[in-house]
Coordinates of C-alpha atoms in Angstrom, one line a residue:
Chain K
M183 CA 64.9 -26.3 56.2
P184 CA 65.4 -22.6 55.2
I185 CA 62.6 -20.2 55.2
H186 CA 62.5 -18.6 51.8
E187 CA 59.8 -16.0 52.2
K188 CA 61.1 -14.3 55.3
S189 CA 60.0 -11.0 53.8
L190 CA 56.4 -12.1 54.4
I191 CA 56.9 -12.6 58.1
R192 CA 57.0 -9.7 60.5
P193 CA 60.6 -9.2 61.5
E194 CA 59.6 -9.1 65.2
D195 CA 58.1 -12.6 64.9
L196 CA 61.3 -14.1 63.6
V197 CA 63.7 -15.5 66.1
E198 CA 67.0 -16.5 64.6
G199 CA 70.1 -18.1 66.0
S200 CA 70.7 -21.2 68.0
G201 CA 72.7 -22.6 70.8
E202 CA 71.5 -19.9 73.1
A203 CA 68.9 -19.9 75.8
H204 CA 65.5 -18.9 74.2
I205 CA 62.1 -18.6 75.9
I206 CA 59.2 -17.9 73.6
D207 CA 55.7 -17.3 75.1
G208 CA 57.0 -18.8 78.3
V209 CA 58.2 -22.0 76.7
D210 CA 61.9 -22.9 76.9
V211 CA 63.0 -23.5 73.3
S212 CA 66.7 -23.4 73.9
G213 CA 68.6 -25.7 71.6
H214 CA 70.0 -25.9 68.1
W215 CA 67.8 -24.5 65.3
S216 CA 67.9 -22.0 62.5
T217 CA 64.7 -19.8 62.6
F218 CA 61.7 -19.7 64.8
I219 CA 58.4 -18.0 63.8
K220 CA 56.5 -16.8 66.8
S221 CA 52.8 -17.7 66.5
R222 CA 50.4 -14.9 66.4
V223 CA 46.7 -14.9 67.2
V224 CA 44.3 -12.3 65.7
K225 CA 41.3 -11.8 68.0
D226 CA 40.5 -8.1 67.8
Y227 CA 38.2 -8.1 64.7
N228 CA 36.4 -4.9 64.0
E229 CA 33.3 -6.1 62.4
D230 CA 32.0 -2.6 61.6
M231 CA 35.0 -1.6 59.5
E232 CA 33.8 -2.7 56.1
A233 CA 30.4 -1.1 56.6
E234 CA 32.0 2.1 57.8
I235 CA 34.4 2.4 54.9
A236 CA 31.5 1.5 52.5
A237 CA 29.6 4.4 53.9
L238 CA 32.2 6.9 52.7
P239 CA 32.3 8.1 49.1
G240 CA 34.3 5.7 46.9
G241 CA 34.0 2.7 49.3
E242 CA 30.5 1.7 48.1
F243 CA 31.6 -1.4 46.1
I244 CA 34.2 -2.9 48.3
H245 CA 31.8 -5.9 49.0
R246 CA 32.2 -7.0 45.3
C247 CA 35.9 -7.9 45.7
W248 CA 36.8 -11.5 45.1
Q249 CA 40.5 -11.0 45.8
C250 CA 41.9 -11.7 42.3
G251 CA 44.7 -9.2 42.9
S252 CA 44.4 -7.4 39.5
C253 CA 44.4 -4.0 41.3
T254 CA 47.7 -4.6 43.0
N255 CA 49.2 -6.0 39.9
A256 CA 48.3 -2.9 37.9
C257 CA 49.0 -0.4 40.7
T258 CA 51.4 2.5 40.0
V259 CA 52.3 3.0 43.6
N260 CA 52.8 -0.7 44.3
A261 CA 55.4 -0.7 41.6
I262 CA 57.5 1.7 43.6
N263 CA 56.5 0.5 47.1
P264 CA 55.5 -3.2 47.5
D265 CA 53.9 -2.5 50.8
F266 CA 51.2 -0.5 48.9
N267 CA 48.8 -3.3 48.4
P268 CA 45.1 -2.6 47.6
R269 CA 44.1 -6.2 47.3
Y270 CA 45.5 -7.0 50.8
W271 CA 43.9 -3.9 52.4
I272 CA 40.5 -4.8 50.9
Y273 CA 41.0 -8.3 52.4
L274 CA 41.8 -6.8 55.8
I275 CA 38.9 -4.4 55.7
R276 CA 36.4 -7.1 54.7
T277 CA 37.7 -9.5 57.4
G278 CA 37.8 -6.8 60.0
M279 CA 41.5 -7.0 60.7
E280 CA 41.9 -3.4 61.8
E281 CA 45.2 -3.8 63.7
E282 CA 46.8 -5.3 60.5
L283 CA 45.4 -2.4 58.4
L284 CA 46.8 0.1 60.8
R285 CA 50.3 -1.1 60.2
D286 CA 50.0 0.5 56.8
K287 CA 48.0 3.5 57.9
D288 CA 50.7 6.0 56.9
I289 CA 50.9 5.0 53.2
I290 CA 47.3 4.4 52.1
W291 CA 46.8 8.1 51.3
Q292 CA 49.5 7.8 48.6
C293 CA 47.2 6.4 46.0
V294 CA 47.8 8.6 42.9
S295 CA 44.3 8.1 41.4
C296 CA 45.7 6.8 38.1
H297 CA 42.6 4.5 37.8
K298 CA 44.6 1.5 36.6
C299 CA 43.0 -0.6 39.3
S300 CA 39.5 0.5 38.3
Y301 CA 40.3 -0.1 34.7
T302 CA 41.4 -3.7 35.3
C303 CA 39.1 -4.8 38.1
P304 CA 36.8 -7.6 36.9
R305 CA 34.2 -6.9 39.6
D306 CA 33.9 -3.1 39.3
V307 CA 35.1 -2.6 42.9
L308 CA 36.6 0.8 41.9
P309 CA 39.6 0.2 44.2
E310 CA 40.8 3.8 43.7
G311 CA 37.6 4.9 45.5
V312 CA 38.2 2.4 48.2
M313 CA 41.7 3.7 48.8
K314 CA 40.3 7.3 49.2
A315 CA 37.5 6.1 51.5
T316 CA 40.0 4.1 53.6
A317 CA 42.3 7.1 53.9
H318 CA 39.4 9.2 55.0
W319 CA 38.3 6.6 57.4
L320 CA 41.7 6.5 59.0
E321 CA 41.7 10.3 59.4
L322 CA 38.1 10.6 60.7
K323 CA 38.8 7.8 63.2
G324 CA 41.9 9.7 64.4
H325 CA 44.3 6.9 63.4
T326 CA 46.3 9.3 61.2
P327 CA 46.6 13.1 61.0
K328 CA 45.3 14.7 57.8
S329 CA 47.7 13.8 55.0
H330 CA 49.2 16.4 52.8
S331 CA 47.0 15.0 50.1
T332 CA 43.8 15.7 52.1
V333 CA 45.0 19.2 53.0
F334 CA 45.6 19.9 49.3
D335 CA 42.1 18.6 48.4
E336 CA 40.6 20.8 51.1
V337 CA 42.5 23.9 50.1
F338 CA 41.5 23.3 46.5
A339 CA 37.8 22.5 47.2
E340 CA 37.5 25.5 49.6
Q341 CA 38.5 27.8 46.8
V342 CA 36.3 26.2 44.2
I343 CA 33.3 26.3 46.6
K344 CA 34.0 29.9 47.5
T345 CA 34.6 31.4 44.0
G346 CA 33.8 28.7 41.4
K347 CA 37.3 28.8 40.1
I348 CA 40.9 28.1 41.0
E349 CA 44.0 30.2 40.8
E350 CA 47.0 27.9 41.0
G351 CA 49.4 30.2 42.7
R352 CA 47.0 30.8 45.5
V353 CA 46.3 27.1 46.0
L354 CA 50.0 26.4 46.1
R355 CA 50.7 29.1 48.7
R356 CA 47.8 28.1 50.9
F357 CA 48.8 24.5 50.7
L358 CA 52.4 25.2 51.7
T359 CA 51.4 27.5 54.5
R360 CA 48.8 25.0 55.9
T361 CA 51.3 22.1 55.8
G362 CA 54.0 24.3 57.4
Q363 CA 56.4 24.2 54.4
P364 CA 58.5 27.1 53.4
L365 CA 57.1 29.0 50.4
L366 CA 60.3 29.3 48.6
Q367 CA 61.8 25.8 48.6
G368 CA 64.8 25.5 46.2
W369 CA 63.0 23.8 43.4
V370 CA 59.8 25.8 43.7
L371 CA 61.9 28.9 43.4
T372 CA 63.7 27.6 40.3
M373 CA 60.3 26.8 38.8
A374 CA 58.9 30.2 39.6
L375 CA 62.0 32.0 38.2
R376 CA 61.8 30.0 35.0
M377 CA 58.1 30.8 34.7
I378 CA 58.8 34.5 35.2
R379 CA 61.4 34.4 32.6
H380 CA 59.2 32.6 30.0
F381 CA 55.7 33.8 30.7
P382 CA 54.4 36.8 28.8
I383 CA 54.0 39.9 30.9
K384 CA 50.3 40.1 30.4
L385 CA 49.8 36.6 31.8
M386 CA 52.1 37.3 34.8
I387 CA 50.1 40.4 35.5
H388 CA 46.9 38.3 35.3
M389 CA 48.3 35.7 37.6
G390 CA 49.7 38.3 40.0
L391 CA 46.5 40.2 40.1
A392 CA 44.7 36.9 40.9
N393 CA 46.2 37.3 44.3
F394 CA 44.2 40.4 44.9
I395 CA 41.3 40.1 42.5
H396 CA 40.4 36.5 42.7
P397 CA 39.1 34.9 39.5
R398 CA 35.6 34.0 40.1
T399 CA 32.5 32.7 38.4
S400 CA 29.9 35.6 38.5
G401 CA 26.7 35.0 40.2
W402 CA 28.3 32.1 42.1
G403 CA 26.8 33.1 45.5
R404 CA 23.7 30.8 45.2
A405 CA 25.7 27.9 44.0
R406 CA 28.1 28.4 46.9
A407 CA 25.4 28.5 49.5
A408 CA 23.8 25.3 48.1
I409 CA 27.1 23.5 47.9
E410 CA 28.1 24.5 51.4
E411 CA 24.8 23.2 52.8
Y412 CA 25.2 20.0 50.9
V413 CA 28.8 19.4 52.0
E414 CA 27.8 20.0 55.6
E415 CA 25.0 17.4 55.3
Q416 CA 27.3 14.9 53.8
E417 CA 29.9 15.4 56.5
A418 CA 27.3 14.9 59.2
E419 CA 26.2 11.7 57.5
H420 CA 29.7 10.4 57.4
R421 CA 30.3 11.1 61.1
K422 CA 27.0 9.3 61.9
A423 CA 28.0 6.3 59.8
L424 CA 31.3 6.1 61.7
K425 CA 29.5 6.6 65.0
L426 CA 31.8 9.6 65.8
D427 CA 29.4 12.0 67.6
Q428 CA 27.9 9.5 70.0
P429 CA 28.9 9.7 73.7
A430 CA 31.3 6.9 74.7
E431 CA 29.5 4.0 76.3
Chain C
M155 CA 29.8 14.7 4.3
E156 CA 29.4 17.8 6.4
Q157 CA 32.5 18.5 8.4
K158 CA 32.2 17.5 12.1
Y159 CA 32.9 19.9 14.9
K160 CA 33.0 23.0 12.7
K161 CA 31.9 25.1 15.7
V162 CA 32.0 23.8 19.3
A163 CA 31.8 25.2 22.8
Y164 CA 35.2 25.5 24.3
Y165 CA 35.9 24.8 28.0
P166 CA 39.4 25.8 28.8
G167 CA 39.3 25.2 32.6
C168 CA 41.4 26.8 35.3
A169 CA 44.8 25.3 34.4
L170 CA 44.7 26.7 30.9
E171 CA 44.3 30.2 32.4
G172 CA 47.4 29.7 34.5
T173 CA 50.3 27.3 34.1
G174 CA 48.8 25.7 31.0
H175 CA 48.4 29.0 29.2
S176 CA 50.4 27.9 26.2
Y177 CA 48.1 24.9 25.7
S178 CA 45.1 27.3 25.5
R179 CA 46.9 29.6 23.2
S180 CA 48.1 26.9 20.8
T181 CA 44.6 25.2 20.8
K182 CA 43.0 28.5 19.8
E183 CA 45.6 29.3 17.2
L184 CA 45.2 25.7 15.8
G185 CA 41.5 26.2 15.6
K186 CA 42.0 29.4 13.6
A187 CA 44.5 27.9 11.3
L188 CA 42.2 24.9 10.6
G189 CA 39.0 26.9 10.3
L190 CA 37.4 25.3 13.4
E191 CA 35.5 27.8 15.5
L192 CA 35.6 27.8 19.3
E193 CA 33.2 29.7 21.5
E194 CA 34.2 29.8 25.2
V195 CA 31.6 28.4 27.6
K196 CA 30.2 31.6 29.3
N197 CA 30.9 32.2 32.9
W198 CA 32.2 28.6 33.5
N199 CA 33.4 27.2 36.8
C200 CA 36.1 24.7 37.8
C201 CA 35.2 21.1 37.1
G202 CA 36.7 20.0 40.4
A203 CA 40.0 18.7 38.9
M204 CA 41.4 15.7 40.8
E205 CA 40.6 17.2 44.3
V206 CA 36.9 17.9 44.8
K207 CA 35.9 14.3 44.2
N208 CA 37.9 13.4 47.3
V209 CA 35.7 15.8 49.3
D210 CA 32.6 14.5 47.5
P211 CA 32.3 12.8 44.1
K212 CA 28.7 14.0 43.5
L213 CA 29.8 17.6 44.1
Q214 CA 32.3 17.1 41.3
T215 CA 29.5 15.8 39.1
Y216 CA 27.5 18.9 39.9
L217 CA 30.4 21.2 39.0
S218 CA 30.9 19.5 35.7
S219 CA 27.2 19.4 35.0
R220 CA 26.9 23.2 35.4
V221 CA 29.5 23.7 32.6
M222 CA 27.6 21.3 30.3
S223 CA 24.3 22.9 31.2
I224 CA 25.5 26.4 30.2
A225 CA 26.9 25.1 26.9
A226 CA 23.6 23.3 26.1
N227 CA 20.9 25.4 27.6
E228 CA 22.3 28.9 27.5
M229 CA 24.4 28.7 24.4
G230 CA 22.7 26.0 22.4
Y231 CA 25.7 23.7 21.8
D232 CA 25.7 20.0 21.5
T233 CA 29.5 19.6 21.7
V234 CA 31.9 20.7 24.4
M235 CA 35.6 20.5 23.7
A236 CA 37.9 20.4 26.7
P237 CA 41.7 20.1 26.0
C238 CA 42.6 19.5 29.6
N239 CA 42.5 15.8 30.5
G240 CA 41.2 16.5 33.9
C241 CA 38.2 18.6 32.7
Y242 CA 37.6 16.1 29.9
H243 CA 37.6 13.2 32.3
N244 CA 35.3 14.9 34.8
L245 CA 32.7 16.0 32.2
K246 CA 32.7 12.4 30.8
K247 CA 32.4 11.0 34.3
A248 CA 29.5 13.4 35.1
E249 CA 27.8 12.3 31.9
Y250 CA 28.2 8.7 32.8
D251 CA 27.0 9.1 36.4
L252 CA 24.0 11.2 35.3
E253 CA 23.0 8.5 32.9
N254 CA 23.5 5.6 35.3
D255 CA 23.3 6.8 38.9
P256 CA 19.9 8.1 40.2
A257 CA 21.5 9.4 43.4
S258 CA 23.8 11.6 41.3
V259 CA 20.9 12.8 39.3
E260 CA 19.1 13.8 42.5
V261 CA 22.0 15.7 44.0
V262 CA 22.7 17.5 40.7
G263 CA 19.0 18.4 40.3
K264 CA 18.8 19.8 43.9
L265 CA 22.0 21.8 43.6
S266 CA 21.2 23.2 40.2
E267 CA 17.8 24.3 41.4
K268 CA 19.2 26.0 44.5
A269 CA 21.9 27.6 42.4
G270 CA 19.3 28.9 40.0
H271 CA 20.2 27.4 36.7
Q272 CA 18.7 24.8 34.4
T273 CA 19.6 21.2 35.4
Y274 CA 21.8 19.4 32.9
E275 CA 20.4 16.2 31.6
A276 CA 22.4 13.3 30.3
G277 CA 22.7 13.3 26.6
Q278 CA 22.4 17.1 26.0
V279 CA 26.0 17.5 25.0
E280 CA 28.9 15.3 23.9
T281 CA 32.2 16.1 25.5
I282 CA 35.3 15.7 23.3
H283 CA 39.0 16.1 23.9
A284 CA 41.1 18.4 21.7
L285 CA 42.5 15.2 20.1
D286 CA 38.9 14.1 19.0
W287 CA 38.3 17.6 17.9
I288 CA 41.1 17.6 15.3
K289 CA 41.1 13.9 14.5
D290 CA 37.4 13.7 13.8
S291 CA 37.0 17.0 12.0
L292 CA 40.0 16.9 9.7
G293 CA 41.6 13.6 10.2
E294 CA 45.1 12.7 9.2
E295 CA 44.4 13.5 5.6
G296 CA 43.3 17.0 6.5
I297 CA 46.4 17.6 8.5
R298 CA 48.7 16.1 5.9
A299 CA 47.2 18.4 3.2
R300 CA 47.9 21.4 5.4
V301 CA 51.4 20.7 6.5
K302 CA 53.8 23.6 5.6
N303 CA 56.6 22.8 7.9
S304 CA 56.9 19.0 8.3
L305 CA 58.0 17.7 11.7
K306 CA 60.3 15.4 9.8
D307 CA 63.2 14.0 11.9
L308 CA 61.6 15.0 15.1
K309 CA 61.4 12.0 17.4
I310 CA 58.4 12.1 19.6
A311 CA 57.1 10.0 22.5
N312 CA 53.4 10.5 22.7
Y313 CA 52.2 10.7 26.3
Y314 CA 48.4 10.4 27.0
G315 CA 48.4 10.1 30.8
C316 CA 45.7 8.6 33.0
M317 CA 42.6 10.6 32.7
Y318 CA 42.1 10.3 28.9
T319 CA 41.4 6.6 28.9
R320 CA 40.7 5.4 32.5
P321 CA 38.5 4.1 33.8
R322 CA 37.2 3.0 30.5
H323 CA 33.5 2.8 31.3
I324 CA 33.2 6.6 31.2
F325 CA 34.4 6.6 27.6
P326 CA 31.7 4.6 25.8
E327 CA 32.8 5.8 22.3
K328 CA 36.3 4.3 22.7
D329 CA 37.3 0.8 22.0
K330 CA 34.8 0.5 19.1
G331 CA 37.2 -1.1 16.6
E332 CA 38.9 0.4 13.7
G333 CA 39.1 4.2 13.6
S334 CA 38.0 4.6 17.2
E335 CA 40.3 5.5 20.0
S336 CA 41.7 2.7 22.1
T337 CA 41.8 2.9 25.9
S338 CA 44.7 0.4 26.2
K339 CA 46.8 1.7 23.3
P340 CA 45.6 5.2 22.5
H341 CA 46.8 6.4 19.1
Y342 CA 45.0 9.7 18.2
M343 CA 48.0 11.8 19.1
D344 CA 50.4 9.4 17.3
D345 CA 48.2 9.5 14.2
L346 CA 48.0 13.3 14.1
L347 CA 51.7 13.9 14.7
A348 CA 52.7 11.3 12.2
A349 CA 50.4 13.0 9.7
A350 CA 52.4 16.2 10.5
G351 CA 55.6 14.3 9.6
A352 CA 56.9 13.4 13.0
E353 CA 58.7 10.2 13.8
N354 CA 56.8 8.6 16.7
V355 CA 59.1 6.4 18.8
D356 CA 57.9 3.2 20.4
F357 CA 57.1 4.6 23.8
P358 CA 55.9 2.0 26.3
L359 CA 54.5 4.4 28.9
K360 CA 51.9 6.2 26.9
T361 CA 49.3 5.8 29.6
A362 CA 51.5 5.5 32.7
C363 CA 50.9 7.9 35.6
C364 CA 53.0 11.1 36.2
G365 CA 51.8 11.4 39.8
G366 CA 50.0 14.6 39.0
A367 CA 47.5 14.2 41.8
H368 CA 50.3 14.4 44.3
T369 CA 52.6 16.7 42.5
L370 CA 52.9 18.8 45.6
S371 CA 51.6 16.6 48.4
D372 CA 53.9 13.7 47.7
S373 CA 56.6 15.2 45.5
D374 CA 59.1 12.4 45.9
T375 CA 56.7 9.9 44.5
S376 CA 55.8 12.3 41.6
T377 CA 59.5 12.9 40.8
R378 CA 60.1 9.2 40.7
L379 CA 57.1 8.6 38.4
V380 CA 58.0 11.5 36.1
M381 CA 61.7 10.4 35.9
N382 CA 60.5 6.9 35.0
L383 CA 58.6 8.4 32.1
I384 CA 61.4 10.7 31.0
R385 CA 64.0 7.9 31.2
A386 CA 61.8 5.6 29.2
A387 CA 61.2 8.3 26.6
E388 CA 64.9 8.9 26.2
A389 CA 65.6 5.2 26.0
S390 CA 63.1 5.0 23.2
G391 CA 65.1 7.6 21.4
A392 CA 62.6 10.5 21.9
E393 CA 63.7 14.1 21.7
V394 CA 60.3 15.4 22.7
I395 CA 57.5 14.2 24.9
A396 CA 54.2 15.4 23.4
T397 CA 51.6 16.1 26.0
E398 CA 47.8 16.6 26.0
C399 CA 47.1 17.5 29.6
P400 CA 48.2 20.6 31.5
T401 CA 48.7 18.7 34.8
C402 CA 50.9 16.1 33.1
H403 CA 52.7 18.8 31.2
S404 CA 53.6 21.0 34.1
G405 CA 54.2 17.9 36.3
L406 CA 56.8 16.7 33.8
E407 CA 58.4 20.1 33.6
M408 CA 58.3 20.6 37.3
H409 CA 59.7 17.3 38.3
Q410 CA 62.3 17.3 35.6
I411 CA 63.7 20.4 37.3
R412 CA 63.2 19.0 40.7
A413 CA 65.0 15.8 39.8
E414 CA 68.0 17.8 38.6
K415 CA 68.0 20.2 41.6
Q416 CA 67.4 17.7 44.4
H417 CA 68.9 14.5 43.0
G418 CA 71.3 15.8 40.3
E419 CA 69.5 13.7 37.7
K420 CA 69.8 15.6 34.5
S421 CA 67.7 14.8 31.4
N422 CA 67.3 16.5 28.1
V423 CA 64.0 15.5 26.5
K424 CA 61.7 18.5 25.8
I425 CA 58.1 18.7 26.9
I426 CA 55.8 20.2 24.3
Y427 CA 52.0 20.2 23.9
F428 CA 50.8 18.3 20.9
T429 CA 48.8 21.4 19.8
Q430 CA 52.0 23.4 19.7
L431 CA 53.7 20.7 17.6
L432 CA 50.7 20.6 15.1
G433 CA 50.7 24.4 15.0
L434 CA 54.4 24.5 14.1
A435 CA 53.8 21.9 11.3
L436 CA 50.9 24.1 10.0
G437 CA 53.3 27.0 9.7
L438 CA 52.5 28.9 12.8
S439 CA 55.4 30.6 14.6
P440 CA 56.8 29.3 17.9
R441 CA 55.5 32.5 19.5
Q442 CA 52.0 32.0 18.1
V443 CA 51.8 28.6 19.7
G444 CA 53.4 29.8 23.0
I445 CA 56.7 27.8 22.9
H446 CA 58.2 30.6 24.9
E447 CA 55.6 30.1 27.6
N448 CA 56.7 26.5 28.3
V449 CA 59.1 26.1 31.2
S450 CA 60.8 23.3 29.3
D451 CA 63.0 25.3 26.8
S452 CA 62.8 23.7 23.4
M453 CA 63.8 26.6 21.2
G454 CA 67.3 25.2 20.5
L455 CA 65.9 21.8 19.4
L456 CA 63.2 23.4 17.2
K457 CA 65.8 25.7 15.5
E458 CA 68.0 22.7 14.9
K459 CA 65.1 20.9 13.3
G460 CA 64.2 23.9 11.2
L461 CA 60.9 24.4 13.0
A462 CA 61.7 27.8 14.5

C-alpha cells in the first residue's frame, strides 16, 4: 500500500527500503516492506503557552478559534510557502505543543499583515495579531533572535516616539546598520540614483537636511515622556505574563 | 444639495513628505483644479504606520487619535482626508477602537492628558480616503464634465492594496449596497478613472498584498509578491498600475527594479498614482502632478498616449 501523503510525515520518521536489516526503537523489523513510519509520542505539553501568547498584544482572541482553516486558506504568505500555516500554529498553541511550534519558529515572523485572515475569520480571532504575538513570544522566550521585521518595527517606533515623525532615509539607514547589512546594496543604490535623478532639488534638499535637522512635531516632549513611560509599563507587564524575570526554581 | 467635502482637514503623513511626495503634490493640485479646499492638520505626528502597532497597538491608536483631536478640537473640522492607505487605515482603526474598546479609551485618555492636549472622542471626525474625497464630492459626473484630456486608450489595472479594505469591521460605511464602496471588490478608483476616459482592465489582484510591511525586512518575499501583481497586471493587458498608497507605490517601484537587478526579471508596466492620472485628465501638466518625481518613468507612455 503506497503512502500518498508522505509530505505530511516528517522525513526523519520515514524509513524506506526493504530487504536490509532494520531496527526501529529496539525492535528488529528486518524484512521486505516499502515504507515504515516511526511512531512518535508527544508528552512535553506547555500548558502555559496559550495564556502567555494571549497576554501579548494581538493574541487576545486566540481562544475563539474553531479551526476552520479560513485564515490559512486566505493567507498571502501561505500561498508562497505552504509551511506558513496560521491555523496549524493556533492549534499547536492551544494544545500546548511547543516543540512542534518551534519547528516553524524561523518563519512565523514573516506575516505581512495583509489582514486577509482577519477579514475572513468567522470567529474574529484576528489571526494577524496572533501571528505578531507568537513571533514576539518566540523572541521574548529566547527561541529566536529578533527578526529583521522586529528590528525594523523598533527602529521605526523609536523615531516616532522620539520626534513624533518619521524620515524614511534615516529609518532605512538605521535598519540596515542595526541588521548588519551594507548601506549601498546594488538595488538600493539603483533606487537611490533613480530618485536623485527624478526628485526635485528642493525635495532632495529637504530629505538631505532631514539627516541633520530631523523633522519633528513641535511640543512633542510631553507626549514623548508619556509614551516612553507607557511602553516601559507594557514591557514590564509582558515580561511578567511570560514569567521572565523570576528566578529559576 | 450642498457639495460634500468642500473643505476638509488634510493629513498627508510622513511618506507623503518623502518618497510619496508626488502623491501629495498631485492630491493638492487635484484639489485646486476641482475647487476642493484642503487645510493641513497643524503640527501633526506620524500615525504609527505598520510598525508601531507591533510594539503596542494602543500606542498606535493614541498616535492616530492625536491627529484627529487636532483636526477636531484645534481646527474645528469634522472630516479628515488621508490619501495614504496606512494613515487612513490607522485613523479608521483608532476610531473603531475608541468606539468599541474601553481599554483603548483609557490609554488614549491617559496619554492625551499627560501630553497636554484634548482627548479625542469617537465620532468627532470622519476619516476619508482621497478616493472618497473625490468620489463623494464630485462623483463620476463631476469628473466627466471636467475632463480636458481623456485617458482614452490608456489601459489601467487599479490596485487598492490591503489597508483600504481590510479588516472590514473598521470601515462601517463600506459594503452598504449600491453606491457604497465594497471591501471585497473595491471600485471607487475604477469608477473615477473610467469617468476620466481610461480603459480599466479586468485585474484580479486589486486587493492582493504587495508585501509592503516587509519591503526591507523580507525583501525576497516582497519582490515575489510585487512581481505577482505586475505579471498579473501585464497579463490583463494593463499598461499602467494605478495606485492609491505610497507604500504600495514605492514598493512596486522598488521591487520592480529589484526583480530586474537581482533576478533579471524585466517588466514594463508603469506605476502611477490615481491622483496623477486624474490630474492629467483634467488638463494638468505632468510636471504639475509630479510625474517626474516617480521612480517608474512613464513619460514615454504618456507622450505616446497624448497625455504629456
